[in-house]
């Protein structure tokens, strides 16, 4: 060991320096302990025992939702609420029992509240009763000295004045549940307020955060009976943003009512800009029932209904598009050049593919048909033939260009993508090779092909306009328009699109067209296409036995009825898609509904927007003199 | 060879090591931990199984680890410095990308029986590797600018990783631990003054440039700093804790409200009462006197570390002992400053008292190193 002597000496000097600094810091700690624990002890003891610093959340008012002409679809109604804060009520049970003499409050509810109180942090107010009358509040206020921790409050409750017509679009709010809290990673303290209302479905759920707004805080000092001594800090929050939809109430109501009694969906879209004008799903329900928590019996009634009223069939329902898919197949074949515009194909009523018989809906066949006639009569054999010629990949490509099989960005939960199959898809998901028969089935919109009513309306709008339209449902967010005018042209030849449009024109206006009975016989004409899609496999035996009559089958095995269309034929304005679940033939069930909704849409005339939500809001504030 | 040289230097071998075990330090560590068990029992409202029992089991495991480490020659630990640092660094990288996030920022690896926080290991590994560096580096080079670069890099790497988590408390402890070893190693004081004044200057520049054309940070970054410095702008979070913590500390008075009698903590005002804020409960129940006694216990541990380090001629041992002692010191002082409202809440536990496995094991292991340095020093 021959360490230089210098090292230990310098090390010792440095160690002493360090020790000195540490002692200084330790001294600071001791001084602080003395200051808090001895010098200012009295002050803190008082704070601990007699006064409480209290932080109160000021919940923001939720954003209001308007329709395209300024009708209010979702608003906040004032209700009187009574809350209790545990740290102020020294004995919550005694306080609640005294309170029960003044307002209606059952023993069961009291035990519920006590349970709730023990779970929450001491300063979080817990709702005791809501929807109270002014007399109750007056009685509670008069007795406030004997009710420590009880706070009467003017609260806000969500209300849907139009109710059922917009239930699927707007959705509904409901009290936040423990399950919700476990599902969302959101640290907003508002969610800790018991029974705080958050969006559970529809736009309310999808646009939850902007609609909710931001909480304000009030830091207050209160004495032992809960009387506010002074406000230490007041931080204001911001209300939720207001929304305006592109959907108008008149058309939405008409569509909903027209579909009454069916399990059905209809979508109307503006062909010029993609605005969704109606998005109706039937049957519907009253969203107001959910706002304060739905009763078990109501919930079961909605859930057990075989027509599934809670589902928004316009975006969540997926159906084989049936013959409404034939435009896609025709466009794919024309674009690929496998057929030309005048080519005729002979339809004997069936086509043999690899030893299997593929039938046309018309038993005797259509004879020789051109593309225009094939669309007009909805000849299946023609489309089996051209589908096989052009191949599934081209069909899927065309379908996606027209807005099928892709997810459209609407502010709704569970918007579904549908399915446009490819060979690769089948190998991956069905562990099977693609058969030619699969292509033939896809040629008439059966088999693996699935689409939602929204997608079908988008497809029709794109066919009618020749533009790549994106469906748009929110017109304004917080008074800012979401409109972007950049619809590009579809990459198809106008000549081909025109040929398909004439075929669709014939469907509704040619005496032998499948939807002739549902034509619009006015200044404006409608172009369209019917569809009847099978939900079951028809066995050979059934076909030979001839018991395939739709009416003889149980409801859930009947065919779906579909119709897509646009009007006016010249200078189109609106596209529409209608599906009636298990409704039978498209020409009989869906086409008349589509015609009536379309006529209504045309009769409503100018589709301009109503007054700006902002103006409505500030007017209301001025009139009532209170902030909402 | 090593046996002969050790014998020649008077380093104890075999069973003679037990005679040189530093019993005062071991006793002090046990006392503080025991106070910790009592407090965990108290804040759980008299429930032994909830926090106290697992903490006792961890203490026992940690204590055995400490003894094993103590009797292993310090030369072995010296040669383990670099591997320990590298493994800790890899684990830090690992949790950065694959770890489990809990309580906001702390990240750990779940081994089933224990959740490992690599950042805890890094605090000691960094001290080890920097002590090794200065032991290796010649005396004359210590204050040369380019020889200053390696320790700075060794510190910056893990600091960036923990800041990214983000865990400011650990980053501060890492930087302080490294700085202390550098100070003891004899790095010129001018560097420290330059370092401190440049940090102060930078902070000053950032603050006064706000609102001018030369503003250094973005506006939202300033807002973040503001919330950090003034927790009351987040009244339901940290600000509430601090207010309630101060009330609890103050209401304890001179001699406290008595064991298990603290109303503030018993009434669930503090959600972190068993971890970072455990001192609050202690001070409420045992008052100013209890707080001072606890502080003295901590200082005594450090004092004994100084005593043994000053008599240790092995440079690595001496640097390591005081580096660990300083890290331990920063642990409890930052925690106490934080709960007494003198420093922002950065999430540093109270050593040996707060509920938590990694910190307990790492600290006892680190004192194993101190013991090893003490036992295996030339006499």
mmCIF file of C-alpha atoms in Angstrom, chain A residues 92 136 161 196 200 203 248 282 286 315 318 329 366 395 436 450 459 514 517 529 541 552:
data_model
loop_
_atom_site.group_PDB
_atom_site.id
_atom_site.type_symbol
_atom_site.label_atom_id
_atom_site.label_comp_id
_atom_site.label_asym_id
_atom_site.label_seq_id
_atom_site.Cartn_x
_atom_site.Cartn_y
_atom_site.Cartn_z
ATOM 1 C CA UNK A 92 -74.052 11.281 7.495
ATOM 2 C CA UNK A 136 -88.302 20.825 -1.120
ATOM 3 C CA UNK A 161 -86.859 17.167 -26.917
ATOM 4 C CA UNK A 196 -72.273 12.408 -13.743
ATOM 5 C CA UNK A 200 -73.075 6.215 -23.857
ATOM 6 C CA UNK A 203 -72.734 11.203 -31.151
ATOM 7 C CA UNK A 248 -82.739 17.864 -40.784
ATOM 8 C CA UNK A 282 -86.558 1.642 -37.214
ATOM 9 C CA UNK A 286 -86.881 7.090 -26.371
ATOM 10 C CA UNK A 315 -74.160 2.015 -39.981
ATOM 11 C CA UNK A 318 -74.554 -5.335 -42.594
ATOM 12 C CA UNK A 329 -70.292 -5.441 -61.253
ATOM 13 C CA UNK A 366 -84.995 -13.176 -69.933
ATOM 14 C CA UNK A 395 -65.194 -6.182 -58.640
ATOM 15 C CA UNK A 436 -65.774 -19.533 -59.473
ATOM 16 C CA UNK A 450 -71.784 -7.338 -47.149
ATOM 17 C CA UNK A 459 -72.289 4.215 -53.551
ATOM 18 C CA UNK A 514 -88.561 -3.783 -61.392
ATOM 19 C CA UNK A 517 -94.780 0.744 -59.601
ATOM 20 C CA UNK A 529 -82.248 -0.298 -58.318
ATOM 21 C CA UNK A 541 -85.344 -29.971 -52.572
ATOM 22 C CA UNK A 552 -94.555 -19.029 -45.733
#
